[in-house]
JSON list of C-alpha atoms in Angstrom, two decimals:
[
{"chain": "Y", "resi": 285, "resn": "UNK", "atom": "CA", "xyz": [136.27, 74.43, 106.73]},
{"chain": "Y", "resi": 286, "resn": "UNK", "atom": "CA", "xyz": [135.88, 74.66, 110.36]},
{"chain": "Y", "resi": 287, "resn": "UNK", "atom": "CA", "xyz": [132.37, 74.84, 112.59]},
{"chain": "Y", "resi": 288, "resn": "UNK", "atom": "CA", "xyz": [133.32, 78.55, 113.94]},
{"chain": "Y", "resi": 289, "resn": "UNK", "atom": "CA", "xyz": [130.33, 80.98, 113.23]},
{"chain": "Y", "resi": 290, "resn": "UNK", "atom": "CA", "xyz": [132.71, 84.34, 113.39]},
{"chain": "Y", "resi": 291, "resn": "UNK", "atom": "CA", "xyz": [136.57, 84.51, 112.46]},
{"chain": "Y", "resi": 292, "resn": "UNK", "atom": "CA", "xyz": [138.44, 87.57, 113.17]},
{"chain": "Y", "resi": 293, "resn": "UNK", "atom": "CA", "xyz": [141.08, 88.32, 110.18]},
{"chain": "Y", "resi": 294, "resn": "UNK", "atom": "CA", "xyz": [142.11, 91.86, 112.08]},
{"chain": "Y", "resi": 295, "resn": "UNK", "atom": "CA", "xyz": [141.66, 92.17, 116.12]},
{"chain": "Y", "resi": 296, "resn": "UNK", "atom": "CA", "xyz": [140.81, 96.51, 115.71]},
{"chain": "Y", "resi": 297, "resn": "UNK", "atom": "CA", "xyz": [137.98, 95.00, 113.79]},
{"chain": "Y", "resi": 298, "resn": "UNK", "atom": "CA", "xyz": [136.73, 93.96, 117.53]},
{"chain": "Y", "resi": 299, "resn": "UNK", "atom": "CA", "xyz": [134.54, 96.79, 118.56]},
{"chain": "Y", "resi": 300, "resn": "UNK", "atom": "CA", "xyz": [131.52, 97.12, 121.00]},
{"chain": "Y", "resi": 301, "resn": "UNK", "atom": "CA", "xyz": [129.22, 97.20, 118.12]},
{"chain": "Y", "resi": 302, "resn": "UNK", "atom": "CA", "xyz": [130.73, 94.13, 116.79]},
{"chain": "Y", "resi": 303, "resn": "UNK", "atom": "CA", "xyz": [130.44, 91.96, 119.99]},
{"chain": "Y", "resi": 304, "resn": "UNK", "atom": "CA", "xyz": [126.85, 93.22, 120.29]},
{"chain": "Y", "resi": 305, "resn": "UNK", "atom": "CA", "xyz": [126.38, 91.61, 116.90]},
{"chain": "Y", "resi": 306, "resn": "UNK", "atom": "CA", "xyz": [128.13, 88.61, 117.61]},
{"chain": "Y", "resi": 307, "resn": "UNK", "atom": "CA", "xyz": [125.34, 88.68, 120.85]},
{"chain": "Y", "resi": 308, "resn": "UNK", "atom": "CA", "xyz": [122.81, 89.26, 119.66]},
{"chain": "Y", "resi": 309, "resn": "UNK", "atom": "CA", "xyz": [123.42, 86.63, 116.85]},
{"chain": "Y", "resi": 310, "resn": "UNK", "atom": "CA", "xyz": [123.91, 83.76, 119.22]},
{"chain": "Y", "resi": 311, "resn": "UNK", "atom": "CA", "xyz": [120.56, 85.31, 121.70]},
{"chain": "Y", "resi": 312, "resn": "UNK", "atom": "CA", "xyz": [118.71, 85.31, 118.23]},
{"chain": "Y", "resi": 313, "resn": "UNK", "atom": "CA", "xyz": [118.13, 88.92, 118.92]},
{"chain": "Y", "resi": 314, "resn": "UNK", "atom": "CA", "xyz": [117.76, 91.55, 115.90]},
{"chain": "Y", "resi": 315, "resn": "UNK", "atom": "CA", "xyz": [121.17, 93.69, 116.25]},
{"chain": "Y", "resi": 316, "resn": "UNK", "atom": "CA", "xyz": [122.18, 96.81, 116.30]},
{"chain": "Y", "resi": 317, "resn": "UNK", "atom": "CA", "xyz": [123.27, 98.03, 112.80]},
{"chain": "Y", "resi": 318, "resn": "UNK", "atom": "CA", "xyz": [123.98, 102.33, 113.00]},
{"chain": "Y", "resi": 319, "resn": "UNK", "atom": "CA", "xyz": [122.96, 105.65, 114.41]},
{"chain": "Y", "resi": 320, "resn": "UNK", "atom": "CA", "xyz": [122.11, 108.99, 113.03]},
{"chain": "Y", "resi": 321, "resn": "UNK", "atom": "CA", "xyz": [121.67, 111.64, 114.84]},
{"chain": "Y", "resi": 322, "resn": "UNK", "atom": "CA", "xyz": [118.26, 111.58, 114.91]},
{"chain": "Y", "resi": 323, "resn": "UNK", "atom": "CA", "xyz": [117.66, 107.77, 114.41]},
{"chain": "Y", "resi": 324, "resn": "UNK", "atom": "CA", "xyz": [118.54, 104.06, 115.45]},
{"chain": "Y", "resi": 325, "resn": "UNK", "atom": "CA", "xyz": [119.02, 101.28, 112.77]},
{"chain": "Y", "resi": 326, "resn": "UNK", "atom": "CA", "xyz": [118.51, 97.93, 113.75]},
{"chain": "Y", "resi": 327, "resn": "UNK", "atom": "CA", "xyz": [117.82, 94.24, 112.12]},
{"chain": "Y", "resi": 328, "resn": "UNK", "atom": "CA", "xyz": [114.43, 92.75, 112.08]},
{"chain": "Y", "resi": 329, "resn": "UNK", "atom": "CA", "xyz": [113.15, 90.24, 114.65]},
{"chain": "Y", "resi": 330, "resn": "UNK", "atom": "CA", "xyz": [110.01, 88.33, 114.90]},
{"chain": "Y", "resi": 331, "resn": "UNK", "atom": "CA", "xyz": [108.75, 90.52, 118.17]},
{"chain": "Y", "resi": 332, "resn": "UNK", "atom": "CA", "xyz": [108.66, 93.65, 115.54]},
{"chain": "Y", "resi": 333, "resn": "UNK", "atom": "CA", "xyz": [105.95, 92.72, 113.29]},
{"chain": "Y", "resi": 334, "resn": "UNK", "atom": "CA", "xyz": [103.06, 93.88, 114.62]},
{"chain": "Y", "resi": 335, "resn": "UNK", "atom": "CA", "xyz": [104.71, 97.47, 114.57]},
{"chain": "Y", "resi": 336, "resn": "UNK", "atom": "CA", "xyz": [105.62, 96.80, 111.19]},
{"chain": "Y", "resi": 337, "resn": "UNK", "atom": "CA", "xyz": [101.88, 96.09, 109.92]},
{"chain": "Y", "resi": 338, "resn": "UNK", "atom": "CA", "xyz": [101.20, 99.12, 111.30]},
{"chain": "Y", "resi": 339, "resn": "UNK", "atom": "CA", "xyz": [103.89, 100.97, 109.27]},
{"chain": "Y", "resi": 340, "resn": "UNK", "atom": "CA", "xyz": [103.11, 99.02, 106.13]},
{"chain": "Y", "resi": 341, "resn": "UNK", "atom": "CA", "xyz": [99.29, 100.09, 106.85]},
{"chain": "Y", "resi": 342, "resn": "UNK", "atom": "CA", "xyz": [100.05, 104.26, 106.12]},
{"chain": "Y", "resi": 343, "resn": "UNK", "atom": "CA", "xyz": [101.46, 103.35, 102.69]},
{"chain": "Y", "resi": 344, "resn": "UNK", "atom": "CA", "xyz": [98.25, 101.30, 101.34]},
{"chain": "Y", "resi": 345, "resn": "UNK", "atom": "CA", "xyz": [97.76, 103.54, 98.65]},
{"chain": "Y", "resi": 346, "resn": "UNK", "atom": "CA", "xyz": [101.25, 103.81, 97.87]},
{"chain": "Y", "resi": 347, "resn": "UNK", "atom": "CA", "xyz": [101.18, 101.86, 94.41]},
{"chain": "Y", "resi": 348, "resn": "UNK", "atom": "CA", "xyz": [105.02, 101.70, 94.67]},
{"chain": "Y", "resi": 349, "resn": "UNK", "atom": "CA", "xyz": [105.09, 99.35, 97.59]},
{"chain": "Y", "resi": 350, "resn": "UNK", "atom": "CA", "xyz": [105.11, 95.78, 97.73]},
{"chain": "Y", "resi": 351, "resn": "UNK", "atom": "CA", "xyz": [102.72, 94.57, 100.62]},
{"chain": "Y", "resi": 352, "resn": "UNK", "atom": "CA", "xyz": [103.69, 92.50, 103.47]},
{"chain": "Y", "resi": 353, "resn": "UNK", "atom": "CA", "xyz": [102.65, 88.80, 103.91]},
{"chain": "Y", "resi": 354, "resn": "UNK", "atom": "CA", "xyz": [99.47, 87.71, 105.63]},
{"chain": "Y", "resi": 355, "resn": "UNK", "atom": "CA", "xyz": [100.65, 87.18, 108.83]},
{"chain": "Y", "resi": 356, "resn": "UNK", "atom": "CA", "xyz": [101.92, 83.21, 108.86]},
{"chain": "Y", "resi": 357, "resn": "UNK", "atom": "CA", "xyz": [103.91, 83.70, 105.43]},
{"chain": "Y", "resi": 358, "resn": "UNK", "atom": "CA", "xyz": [105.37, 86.78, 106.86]},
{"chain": "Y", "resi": 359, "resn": "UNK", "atom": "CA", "xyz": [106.84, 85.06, 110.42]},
{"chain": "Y", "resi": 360, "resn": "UNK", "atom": "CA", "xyz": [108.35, 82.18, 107.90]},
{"chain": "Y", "resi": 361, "resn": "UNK", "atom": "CA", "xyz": [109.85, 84.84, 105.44]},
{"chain": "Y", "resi": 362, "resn": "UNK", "atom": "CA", "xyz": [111.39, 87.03, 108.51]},
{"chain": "Y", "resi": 363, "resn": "UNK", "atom": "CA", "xyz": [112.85, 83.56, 110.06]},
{"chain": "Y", "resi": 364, "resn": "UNK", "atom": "CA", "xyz": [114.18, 82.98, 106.82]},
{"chain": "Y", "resi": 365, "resn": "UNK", "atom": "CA", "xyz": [115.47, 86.38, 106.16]},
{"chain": "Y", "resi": 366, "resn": "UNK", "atom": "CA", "xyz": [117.51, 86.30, 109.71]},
{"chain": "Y", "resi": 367, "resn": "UNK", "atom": "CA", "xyz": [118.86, 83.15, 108.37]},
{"chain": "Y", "resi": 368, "resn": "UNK", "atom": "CA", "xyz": [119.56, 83.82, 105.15]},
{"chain": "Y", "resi": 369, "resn": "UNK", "atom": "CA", "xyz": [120.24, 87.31, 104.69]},
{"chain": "Y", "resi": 370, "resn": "UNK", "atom": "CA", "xyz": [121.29, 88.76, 108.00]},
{"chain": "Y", "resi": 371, "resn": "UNK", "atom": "CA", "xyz": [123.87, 85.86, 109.14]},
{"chain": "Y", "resi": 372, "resn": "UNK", "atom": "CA", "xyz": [125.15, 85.27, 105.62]},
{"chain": "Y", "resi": 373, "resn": "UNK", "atom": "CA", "xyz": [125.62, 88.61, 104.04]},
{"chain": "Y", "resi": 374, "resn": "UNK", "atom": "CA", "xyz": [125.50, 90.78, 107.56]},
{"chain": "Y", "resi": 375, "resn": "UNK", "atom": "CA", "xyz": [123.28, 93.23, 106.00]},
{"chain": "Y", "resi": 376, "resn": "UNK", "atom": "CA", "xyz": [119.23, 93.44, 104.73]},
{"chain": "Y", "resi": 377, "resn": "UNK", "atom": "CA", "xyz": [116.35, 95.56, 105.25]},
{"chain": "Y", "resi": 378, "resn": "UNK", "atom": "CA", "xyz": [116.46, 97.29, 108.42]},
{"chain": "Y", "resi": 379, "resn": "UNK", "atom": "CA", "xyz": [114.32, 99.07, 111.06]},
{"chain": "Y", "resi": 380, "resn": "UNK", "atom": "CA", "xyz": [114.69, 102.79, 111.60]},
{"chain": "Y", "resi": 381, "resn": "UNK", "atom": "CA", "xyz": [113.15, 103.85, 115.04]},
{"chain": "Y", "resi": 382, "resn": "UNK", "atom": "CA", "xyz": [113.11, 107.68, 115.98]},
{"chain": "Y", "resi": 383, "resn": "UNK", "atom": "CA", "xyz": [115.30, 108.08, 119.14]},
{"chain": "Y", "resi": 384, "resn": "UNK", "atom": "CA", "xyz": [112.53, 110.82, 120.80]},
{"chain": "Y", "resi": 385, "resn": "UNK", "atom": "CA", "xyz": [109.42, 108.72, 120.32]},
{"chain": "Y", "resi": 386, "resn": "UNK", "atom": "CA", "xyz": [111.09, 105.26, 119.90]},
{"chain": "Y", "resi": 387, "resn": "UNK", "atom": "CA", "xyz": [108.48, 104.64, 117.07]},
{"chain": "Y", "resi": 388, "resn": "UNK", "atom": "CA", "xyz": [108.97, 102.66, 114.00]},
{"chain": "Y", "resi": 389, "resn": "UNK", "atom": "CA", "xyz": [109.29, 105.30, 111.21]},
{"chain": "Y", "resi": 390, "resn": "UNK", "atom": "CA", "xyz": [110.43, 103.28, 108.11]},
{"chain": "Y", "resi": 391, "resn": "UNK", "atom": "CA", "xyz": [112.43, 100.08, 106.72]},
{"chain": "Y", "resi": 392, "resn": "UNK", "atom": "CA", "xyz": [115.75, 100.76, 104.69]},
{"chain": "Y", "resi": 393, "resn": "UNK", "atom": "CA", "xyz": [118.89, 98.90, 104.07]},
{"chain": "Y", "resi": 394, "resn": "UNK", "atom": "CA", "xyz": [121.08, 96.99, 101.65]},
{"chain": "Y", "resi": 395, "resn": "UNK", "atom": "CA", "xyz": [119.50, 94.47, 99.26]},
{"chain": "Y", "resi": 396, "resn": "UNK", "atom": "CA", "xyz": [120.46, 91.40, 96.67]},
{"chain": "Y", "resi": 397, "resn": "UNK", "atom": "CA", "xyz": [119.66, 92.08, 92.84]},
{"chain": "Y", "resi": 398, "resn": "UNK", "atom": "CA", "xyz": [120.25, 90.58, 89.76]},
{"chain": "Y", "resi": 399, "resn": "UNK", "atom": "CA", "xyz": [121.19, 93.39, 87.48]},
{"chain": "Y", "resi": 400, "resn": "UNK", "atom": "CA", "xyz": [123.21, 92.65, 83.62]},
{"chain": "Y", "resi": 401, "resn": "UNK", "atom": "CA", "xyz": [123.72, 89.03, 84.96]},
{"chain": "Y", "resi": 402, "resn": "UNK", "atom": "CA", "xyz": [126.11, 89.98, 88.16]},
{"chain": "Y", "resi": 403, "resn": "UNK", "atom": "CA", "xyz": [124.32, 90.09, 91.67]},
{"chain": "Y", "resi": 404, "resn": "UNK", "atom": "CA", "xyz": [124.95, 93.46, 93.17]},
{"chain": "Y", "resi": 405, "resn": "UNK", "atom": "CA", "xyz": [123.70, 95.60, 95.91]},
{"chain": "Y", "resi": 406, "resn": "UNK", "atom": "CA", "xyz": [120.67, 97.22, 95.88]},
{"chain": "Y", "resi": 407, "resn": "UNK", "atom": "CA", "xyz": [119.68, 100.20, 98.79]},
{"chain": "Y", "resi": 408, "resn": "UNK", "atom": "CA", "xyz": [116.24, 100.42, 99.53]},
{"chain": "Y", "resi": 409, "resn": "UNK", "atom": "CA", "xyz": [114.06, 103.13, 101.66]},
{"chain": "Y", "resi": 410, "resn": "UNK", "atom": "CA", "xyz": [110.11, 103.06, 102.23]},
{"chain": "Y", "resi": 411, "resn": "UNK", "atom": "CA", "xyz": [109.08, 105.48, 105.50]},
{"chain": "Y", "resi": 412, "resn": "UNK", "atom": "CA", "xyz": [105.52, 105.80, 106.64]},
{"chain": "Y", "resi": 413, "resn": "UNK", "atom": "CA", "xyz": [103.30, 107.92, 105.39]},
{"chain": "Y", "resi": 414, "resn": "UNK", "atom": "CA", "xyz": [102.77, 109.94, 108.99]},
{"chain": "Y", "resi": 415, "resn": "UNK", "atom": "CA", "xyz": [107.15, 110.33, 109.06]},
{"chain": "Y", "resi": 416, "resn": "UNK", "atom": "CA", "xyz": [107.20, 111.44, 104.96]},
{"chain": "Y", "resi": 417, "resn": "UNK", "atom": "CA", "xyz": [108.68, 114.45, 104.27]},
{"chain": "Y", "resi": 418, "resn": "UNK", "atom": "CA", "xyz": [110.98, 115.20, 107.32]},
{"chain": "Y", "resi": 419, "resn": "UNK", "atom": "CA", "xyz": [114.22, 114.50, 106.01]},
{"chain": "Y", "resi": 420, "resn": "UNK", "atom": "CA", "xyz": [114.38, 110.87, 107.44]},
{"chain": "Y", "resi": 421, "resn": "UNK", "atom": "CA", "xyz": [115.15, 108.46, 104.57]},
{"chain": "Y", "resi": 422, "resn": "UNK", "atom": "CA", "xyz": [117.93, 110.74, 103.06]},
{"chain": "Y", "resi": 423, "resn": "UNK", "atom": "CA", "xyz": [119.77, 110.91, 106.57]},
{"chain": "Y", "resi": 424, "resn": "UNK", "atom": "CA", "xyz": [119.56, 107.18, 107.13]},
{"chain": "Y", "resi": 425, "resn": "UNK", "atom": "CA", "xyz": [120.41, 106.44, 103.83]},
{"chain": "Y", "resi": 426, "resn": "UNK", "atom": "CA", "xyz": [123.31, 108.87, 103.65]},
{"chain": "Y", "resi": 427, "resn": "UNK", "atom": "CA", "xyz": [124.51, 106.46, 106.99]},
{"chain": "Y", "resi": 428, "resn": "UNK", "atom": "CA", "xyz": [123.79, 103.13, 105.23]},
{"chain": "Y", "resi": 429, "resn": "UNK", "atom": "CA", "xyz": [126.11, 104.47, 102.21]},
{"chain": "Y", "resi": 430, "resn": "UNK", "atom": "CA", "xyz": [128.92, 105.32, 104.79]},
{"chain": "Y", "resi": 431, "resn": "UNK", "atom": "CA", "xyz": [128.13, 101.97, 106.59]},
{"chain": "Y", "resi": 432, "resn": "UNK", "atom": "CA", "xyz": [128.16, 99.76, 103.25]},
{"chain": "Y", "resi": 433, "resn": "UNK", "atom": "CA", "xyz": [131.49, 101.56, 101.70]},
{"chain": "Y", "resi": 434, "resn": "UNK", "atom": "CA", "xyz": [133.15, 101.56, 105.03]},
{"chain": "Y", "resi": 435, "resn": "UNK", "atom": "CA", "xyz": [131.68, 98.71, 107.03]},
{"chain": "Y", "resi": 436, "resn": "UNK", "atom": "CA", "xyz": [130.99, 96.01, 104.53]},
{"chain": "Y", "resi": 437, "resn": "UNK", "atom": "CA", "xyz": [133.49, 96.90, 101.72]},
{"chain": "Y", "resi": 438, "resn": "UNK", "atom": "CA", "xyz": [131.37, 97.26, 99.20]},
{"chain": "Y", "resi": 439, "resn": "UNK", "atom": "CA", "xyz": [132.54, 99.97, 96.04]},
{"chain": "Y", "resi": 440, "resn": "UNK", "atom": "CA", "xyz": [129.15, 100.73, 94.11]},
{"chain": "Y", "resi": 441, "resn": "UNK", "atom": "CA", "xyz": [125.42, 100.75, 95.18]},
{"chain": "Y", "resi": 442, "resn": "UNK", "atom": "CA", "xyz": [122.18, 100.38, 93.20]},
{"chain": "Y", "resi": 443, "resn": "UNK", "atom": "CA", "xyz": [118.94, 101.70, 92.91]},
{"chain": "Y", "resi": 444, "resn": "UNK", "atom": "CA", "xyz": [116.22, 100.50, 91.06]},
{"chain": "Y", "resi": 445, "resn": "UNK", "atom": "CA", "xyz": [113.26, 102.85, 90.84]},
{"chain": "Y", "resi": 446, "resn": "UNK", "atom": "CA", "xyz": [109.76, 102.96, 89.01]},
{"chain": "Y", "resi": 447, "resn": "UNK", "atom": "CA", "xyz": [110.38, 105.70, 86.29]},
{"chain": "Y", "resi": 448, "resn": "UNK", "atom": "CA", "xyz": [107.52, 107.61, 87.81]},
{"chain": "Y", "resi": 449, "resn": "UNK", "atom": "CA", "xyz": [108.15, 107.57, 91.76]},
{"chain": "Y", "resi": 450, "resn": "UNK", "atom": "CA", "xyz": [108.94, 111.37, 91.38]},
{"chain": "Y", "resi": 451, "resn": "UNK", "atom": "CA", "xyz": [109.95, 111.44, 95.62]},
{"chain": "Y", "resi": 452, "resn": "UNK", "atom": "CA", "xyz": [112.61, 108.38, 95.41]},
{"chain": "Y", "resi": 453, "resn": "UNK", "atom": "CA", "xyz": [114.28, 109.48, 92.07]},
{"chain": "Y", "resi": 454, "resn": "UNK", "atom": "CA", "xyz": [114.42, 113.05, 93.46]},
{"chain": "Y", "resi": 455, "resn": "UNK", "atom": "CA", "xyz": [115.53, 111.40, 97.03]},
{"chain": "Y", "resi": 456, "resn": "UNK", "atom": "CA", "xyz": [118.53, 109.23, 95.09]},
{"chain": "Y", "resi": 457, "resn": "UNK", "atom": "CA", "xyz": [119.68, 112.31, 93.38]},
{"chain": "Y", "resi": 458, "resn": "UNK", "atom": "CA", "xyz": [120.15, 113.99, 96.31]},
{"chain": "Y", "resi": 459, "resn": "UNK", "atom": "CA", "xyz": [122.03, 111.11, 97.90]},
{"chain": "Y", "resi": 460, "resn": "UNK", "atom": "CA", "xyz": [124.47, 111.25, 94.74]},
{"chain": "Y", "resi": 461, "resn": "UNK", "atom": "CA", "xyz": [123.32, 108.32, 92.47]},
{"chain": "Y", "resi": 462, "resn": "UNK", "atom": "CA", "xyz": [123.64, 108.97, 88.84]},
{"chain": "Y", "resi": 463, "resn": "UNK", "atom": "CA", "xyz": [121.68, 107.39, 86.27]},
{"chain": "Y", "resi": 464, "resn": "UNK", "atom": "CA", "xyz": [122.62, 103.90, 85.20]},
{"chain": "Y", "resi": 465, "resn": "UNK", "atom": "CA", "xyz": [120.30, 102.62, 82.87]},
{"chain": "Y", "resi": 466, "resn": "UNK", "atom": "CA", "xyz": [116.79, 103.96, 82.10]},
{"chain": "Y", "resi": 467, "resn": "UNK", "atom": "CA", "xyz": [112.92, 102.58, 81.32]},
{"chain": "Y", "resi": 468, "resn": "UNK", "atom": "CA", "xyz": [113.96, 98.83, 81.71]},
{"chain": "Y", "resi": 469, "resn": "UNK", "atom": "CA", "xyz": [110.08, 97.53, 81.98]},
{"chain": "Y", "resi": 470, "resn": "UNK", "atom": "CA", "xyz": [109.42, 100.45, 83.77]},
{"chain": "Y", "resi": 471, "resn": "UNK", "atom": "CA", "xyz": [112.41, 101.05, 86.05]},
{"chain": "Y", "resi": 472, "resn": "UNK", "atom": "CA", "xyz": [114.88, 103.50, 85.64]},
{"chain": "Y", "resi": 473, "resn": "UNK", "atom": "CA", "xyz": [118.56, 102.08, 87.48]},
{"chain": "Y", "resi": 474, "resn": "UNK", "atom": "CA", "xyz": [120.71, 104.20, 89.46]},
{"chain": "Y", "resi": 475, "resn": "UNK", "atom": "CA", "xyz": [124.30, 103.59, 90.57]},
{"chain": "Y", "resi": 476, "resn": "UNK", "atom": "CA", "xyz": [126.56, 105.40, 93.20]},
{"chain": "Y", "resi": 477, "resn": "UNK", "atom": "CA", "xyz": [130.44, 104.43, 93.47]},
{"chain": "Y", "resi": 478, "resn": "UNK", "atom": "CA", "xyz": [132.61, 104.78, 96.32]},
{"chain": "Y", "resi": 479, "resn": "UNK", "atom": "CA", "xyz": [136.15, 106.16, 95.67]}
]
């Protein structure tokens, strides 16, 4: 009812990483989201897109990828994304830069999805074709399961997979998922719950 952007229910909840969100949310600055030990998650800002072409441009033949924007569309989707995702929901797609080369190495996080008519959360992984293969996406996602169960309270996630992307269903077994549904126009559906 009030105009106050953040409201604290429990003061322990007040953490470094929290007031660097609460920063970076009034600076308009992408914030920090988790570490492994190997990588740094972070949101998506407007400053990161030109690294992001670049990351988008090793998968081009990757027929399981949904292409970026052209370039105009995809500063008015980000700035909407920040908005709408980000500062609503306090989770999205994130950036996952390598802590040795600071590079961009892939996009991951915690998505919206419309699955048996009740929205639920959906985690999502692409890394570029140069980083494939080195362990990356099943470390980070391993953190964005602890950080959605333990962060952002939420008990089950989803994953919703073309029935022959051989890599991510063998990836989402690994990270525990068990099937949910299968071959729904194409996709098979995943599921992992938190206990």
């Amino acid at each position: 009812m009030g105009t106050a952007p953040y409201v604290i229910y429990e003061p322990e909840e007040i953490d470094y990483y929290y007031c660097q969100k609460v920063y970076a949310r009034k600076k308009g600055l992408p914030a920090f989201i988790l570490e492994t030990e190997r990588f740094i998650v972070r949101e998506e800002g407007l400053d990161d897109l030109d690294e992001l072409y670049e990351l988008y441009d090793t998968l081009a033949d990757c027929e399981f990828i949904e292409p970026l924007y052209e370039l105009e569309k995809e500063k008015e989707f980000v700035r909407n994304y920040i908005n709408n995702m980000y500062r609503f929901f306090e989770y999205g797609m994130w950036l996952v830069y390598s802590k040795d080369t600071g590079r961009l190495v892939g996009r991951m996080g915690i998505e919206n999805r419309s699955i048996d008519g009740e929205n639920i959360q959906e985690i999502g992984y692409l890394t570029g074709k140069p980083y494939q293969n080195m362990g990356i996406a099943y470390e980070v996602c391993s953190a964005i399961k602890e950080y959605a169960n333990e962060e952002l309270g939420i008990d089950k996630l989803y994953s919703c997979i073309d029935k022959n992307n051989k890599p991510s269903i063998s990836l989402i077994h690994k990270l525990g998922f068990k099937v949910y549904a299968q071959d729904i126009d194409g996709m098979n559906i995943y599921i992992c719950e938190f206990n």
